Amino acid sequence: MTPQPLQADCNACVGLCCVALPFDAEQGFGFDKPAQTPCPHLQTDFRCAIHTELAAQGFSGCVAFDCHGAGQRTTRMFGLRPDWSRPDPITPDMFEAFFILRRLHELLLLATTTQRYLQGRHLEQLNSWLEPWQSRLDALCLQGLPGLRSVDLPREQAFLKQLLDPLRHRPRPIQ
Ligand code: SF4
């Protein structure tokens, strides 16, 4: 199975973060907006009307945000081009899938970053636990919403933490 990219591809997405997530002006999102409400700058082609001037207009939070690939994955899963200006019975499902996939992609990114760190450090045992867990997590991401709902996120998070904890206490090499 080919691992999915863990970086946002906004061209392959329907602007999920601009709709599903709440905005907080104090956190660099220009103004306050409740979750599941389209940002007024989101156009009908799912592009941002102020993309080139986000930071200048007070949206540094949008510049820094990365869904780690959950947006395009959710978009592909549902195969829809929603009209965000109108209520649609399917959109709550899209939002729910996006939230779960975001968490899963964050965990996958952490695991991938750890694997890079492990290279050449003689921690093969750790890698041998990490790799099957990553493959399993990647497979979970493909299940569709009913399968995603059954994912025990706290358990997966705890498993990764348990694997990574010993690394935090390893002595750092002298520079
Ligand atoms: S949800 Fe992700 S891919 Fe979609 S627009 Fe936002 S950052 Fe881009």
GROMACS .gro file of C-alpha atoms and ligand atoms in nm:
model
  183
    1MET     CA    1   0.000   0.000   0.000
    2THR     CA    2   0.137   0.343  -0.092
    3PRO     CA    3   0.146   0.575   0.212
    4GLN     CA    4  -0.065   0.885   0.163
    5PRO     CA    5   0.102   1.227   0.155
    6LEU     CA    6   0.106   1.391   0.496
    7GLN     CA    7   0.101   1.744   0.363
    8ALA     CA    8  -0.197   1.955   0.261
    9ASP     CA    9  -0.284   1.967  -0.109
   10CYS     CA   10  -0.538   2.248  -0.117
   11ASN     CA   11  -0.589   2.212  -0.494
   12ALA     CA   12  -0.736   1.866  -0.431
   13CYS     CA   13  -0.960   1.980  -0.145
   14VAL     CA   14  -1.292   2.161  -0.110
   15GLY     CA   15  -1.165   2.406   0.152
   16LEU     CA   16  -1.259   2.190   0.448
   17CYS     CA   17  -1.050   2.380   0.702
   18CYS     CA   18  -1.213   2.706   0.589
   19VAL     CA   19  -1.554   2.567   0.676
   20ALA     CA   20  -1.524   2.291   0.936
   21LEU     CA   21  -1.292   2.467   1.181
   22PRO     CA   22  -1.371   2.761   1.409
   23PHE     CA   23  -1.167   3.079   1.367
   24ASP     CA   24  -1.034   3.282   1.656
   25ALA     CA   25  -0.918   3.634   1.574
   26GLU     CA   26  -0.672   3.628   1.862
   27GLN     CA   27  -0.510   3.315   1.719
   28GLY     CA   28  -0.436   3.478   1.381
   29PHE     CA   29  -0.757   3.397   1.197
   30GLY     CA   30  -0.871   3.750   1.118
   31PHE     CA   31  -1.210   3.726   1.289
   32ASP     CA   32  -1.410   3.487   1.505
   33LYS     CA   33  -1.609   3.227   1.319
   34PRO     CA   34  -1.794   2.924   1.456
   35ALA     CA   35  -1.710   2.573   1.336
   36GLN     CA   36  -1.901   2.435   1.037
   37THR     CA   37  -1.954   2.780   0.887
   38PRO     CA   38  -1.786   2.884   0.561
   39CYS     CA   39  -1.525   3.159   0.577
   40PRO     CA   40  -1.663   3.448   0.367
   41HIS     CA   41  -1.333   3.457   0.175
   42LEU     CA   42  -1.383   3.102   0.048
   43GLN     CA   43  -1.496   3.115  -0.314
   44THR     CA   44  -1.730   2.874  -0.492
   45ASP     CA   45  -1.427   2.714  -0.664
   46PHE     CA   46  -1.295   2.634  -0.311
   47ARG     CA   47  -1.005   2.876  -0.346
   48CYS     CA   48  -0.932   3.156  -0.100
   49ALA     CA   49  -1.006   3.507  -0.230
   50ILE     CA   50  -0.727   3.660  -0.020
   51HIS     CA   51  -0.474   3.379  -0.045
   52THR     CA   52  -0.186   3.603  -0.153
   53GLU     CA   53  -0.243   3.853   0.126
   54LEU     CA   54  -0.347   3.631   0.416
   55ALA     CA   55  -0.075   3.743   0.657
   56ALA     CA   56  -0.122   4.111   0.572
   57GLN     CA   57  -0.494   4.082   0.644
   58GLY     CA   58  -0.442   3.919   0.985
   59PHE     CA   59  -0.473   3.552   0.886
   60SER     CA   60  -0.129   3.426   0.986
   61GLY     CA   61  -0.307   3.127   1.144
   62CYS     CA   62  -0.427   3.021   0.798
   63VAL     CA   63  -0.074   3.058   0.659
   64ALA     CA   64   0.065   2.833   0.931
   65PHE     CA   65  -0.217   2.577   0.923
   66ASP     CA   66  -0.153   2.236   0.767
   67CYS     CA   67  -0.412   1.956   0.783
   68HIS     CA   68  -0.132   1.710   0.697
   69GLY     CA   69  -0.327   1.573   0.402
   70ALA     CA   70  -0.655   1.508   0.586
   71GLY     CA   71  -0.842   1.765   0.373
   72GLN     CA   72  -0.772   1.611   0.034
   73ARG     CA   73  -0.823   1.262   0.176
   74THR     CA   74  -1.168   1.353   0.310
   75THR     CA   75  -1.255   1.521  -0.019
   76ARG     CA   76  -1.156   1.208  -0.211
   77MET     CA   77  -1.345   0.984   0.030
   78PHE     CA   78  -1.675   1.164  -0.028
   79GLY     CA   79  -1.617   1.258  -0.393
   80LEU     CA   80  -1.828   1.572  -0.354
   81ARG     CA   81  -1.800   1.936  -0.448
   82PRO     CA   82  -2.034   2.078  -0.184
   83ASP     CA   83  -2.210   2.409  -0.206
   84TRP     CA   84  -2.110   2.538   0.139
   85SER     CA   85  -2.364   2.819   0.124
   86ARG     CA   86  -2.650   2.570   0.162
   87PRO     CA   87  -2.715   2.313   0.434
   88ASP     CA   88  -2.653   1.963   0.303
   89PRO     CA   89  -2.723   1.644   0.501
   90ILE     CA   90  -2.388   1.495   0.398
   91THR     CA   91  -2.165   1.778   0.525
   92PRO     CA   92  -2.175   1.680   0.897
   93ASP     CA   93  -2.037   1.341   0.790
   94MET     CA   94  -1.760   1.512   0.592
   95PHE     CA   95  -1.668   1.726   0.891
   96GLU     CA   96  -1.662   1.425   1.121
   97ALA     CA   97  -1.439   1.229   0.882
   98PHE     CA   98  -1.210   1.532   0.846
   99PHE     CA   99  -1.169   1.565   1.225
  100ILE     CA  100  -1.082   1.198   1.268
  101LEU     CA  101  -0.850   1.190   0.966
  102ARG     CA  102  -0.672   1.500   1.091
  103ARG     CA  103  -0.590   1.328   1.417
  104LEU     CA  104  -0.481   1.011   1.237
  105HIS     CA  105  -0.262   1.205   0.993
  106GLU     CA  106  -0.101   1.391   1.285
  107LEU     CA  107  -0.011   1.057   1.443
  108LEU     CA  108   0.121   0.925   1.110
  109LEU     CA  109   0.332   1.236   1.066
  110LEU     CA  110   0.478   1.197   1.413
  111ALA     CA  111   0.559   0.833   1.339
  112THR     CA  112   0.720   0.922   1.004
  113THR     CA  113   0.930   1.195   1.164
  114THR     CA  114   1.039   0.951   1.433
  115GLN     CA  115   1.139   0.695   1.173
  116ARG     CA  116   1.367   0.951   1.009
  117TYR     CA  117   1.520   1.022   1.349
  118LEU     CA  118   1.575   0.650   1.408
  119GLN     CA  119   1.774   0.599   1.089
  120GLY     CA  120   2.129   0.497   1.172
  121ARG     CA  121   2.068   0.508   1.548
  122HIS     CA  122   2.055   0.132   1.606
  123LEU     CA  123   1.697   0.138   1.724
  124GLU     CA  124   1.571  -0.130   1.485
  125GLN     CA  125   1.351  -0.285   1.751
  126LEU     CA  126   1.156   0.036   1.786
  127ASN     CA  127   1.124   0.063   1.411
  128SER     CA  128   0.996  -0.291   1.389
  129TRP     CA  129   0.704  -0.191   1.616
  130LEU     CA  130   0.647   0.142   1.449
  131GLU     CA  131   0.621   0.019   1.089
  132PRO     CA  132   0.330  -0.226   1.132
  133TRP     CA  133   0.148   0.027   1.347
  134GLN     CA  134   0.185   0.288   1.071
  135SER     CA  135   0.056   0.045   0.808
  136ARG     CA  136  -0.240  -0.040   1.027
  137LEU     CA  137  -0.317   0.328   1.085
  138ASP     CA  138  -0.289   0.401   0.715
  139ALA     CA  139  -0.534   0.116   0.645
  140LEU     CA  140  -0.774   0.255   0.907
  141CYS     CA  141  -0.776   0.584   0.715
  142LEU     CA  142  -0.918   0.402   0.411
  143GLN     CA  143  -1.221   0.257   0.582
  144GLY     CA  144  -1.478   0.527   0.518
  145LEU     CA  145  -1.670   0.703   0.792
  146PRO     CA  146  -1.820   0.397   0.970
  147GLY     CA  147  -1.471   0.251   1.004
  148LEU     CA  148  -1.321   0.584   1.109
  149ARG     CA  149  -1.580   0.612   1.384
  150SER     CA  150  -1.459   0.286   1.530
  151VAL     CA  151  -1.098   0.407   1.560
  152ASP     CA  152  -0.993   0.440   1.922
  153LEU     CA  153  -0.788   0.759   1.888
  154PRO     CA  154  -0.681   0.787   2.256
  155ARG     CA  155  -0.559   0.427   2.241
  156GLU     CA  156  -0.358   0.487   1.923
  157GLN     CA  157  -0.215   0.805   2.073
  158ALA     CA  158  -0.121   0.622   2.392
  159PHE     CA  159   0.047   0.345   2.194
  160LEU     CA  160   0.264   0.593   2.006
  161LYS     CA  161   0.348   0.778   2.325
  162GLN     CA  162   0.451   0.454   2.488
  163LEU     CA  163   0.680   0.376   2.194
  164LEU     CA  164   0.834   0.721   2.188
  165ASP     CA  165   0.877   0.780   2.560
  166PRO     CA  166   1.210   0.595   2.587
  167LEU     CA  167   1.351   0.822   2.315
  168ARG     CA  168   1.286   1.132   2.524
  169HIS     CA  169   1.508   0.999   2.800
  170ARG     CA  170   1.797   0.896   2.577
  171PRO     CA  171   2.111   1.101   2.634
  172ARG     CA  172   2.170   1.353   2.358
  173PRO     CA  173   2.490   1.316   2.159
  174ILE     CA  174   2.762   1.570   2.248
  175GLN     CA  175   2.781   1.828   1.968
  176SF4     S1  176  -0.830   2.124   0.474
  176SF4    FE1  177  -0.613   2.098   0.424
  176SF4     S2  178  -0.606   2.059   0.201
  176SF4    FE2  179  -0.809   2.144   0.252
  176SF4     S3  180  -0.790   2.365   0.215
  176SF4    FE3  181  -0.746   2.328   0.434
  176SF4     S4  182  -0.524   2.300   0.448
  176SF4    FE4  183  -0.581   2.280   0.231
   0.00000   0.00000   0.00000
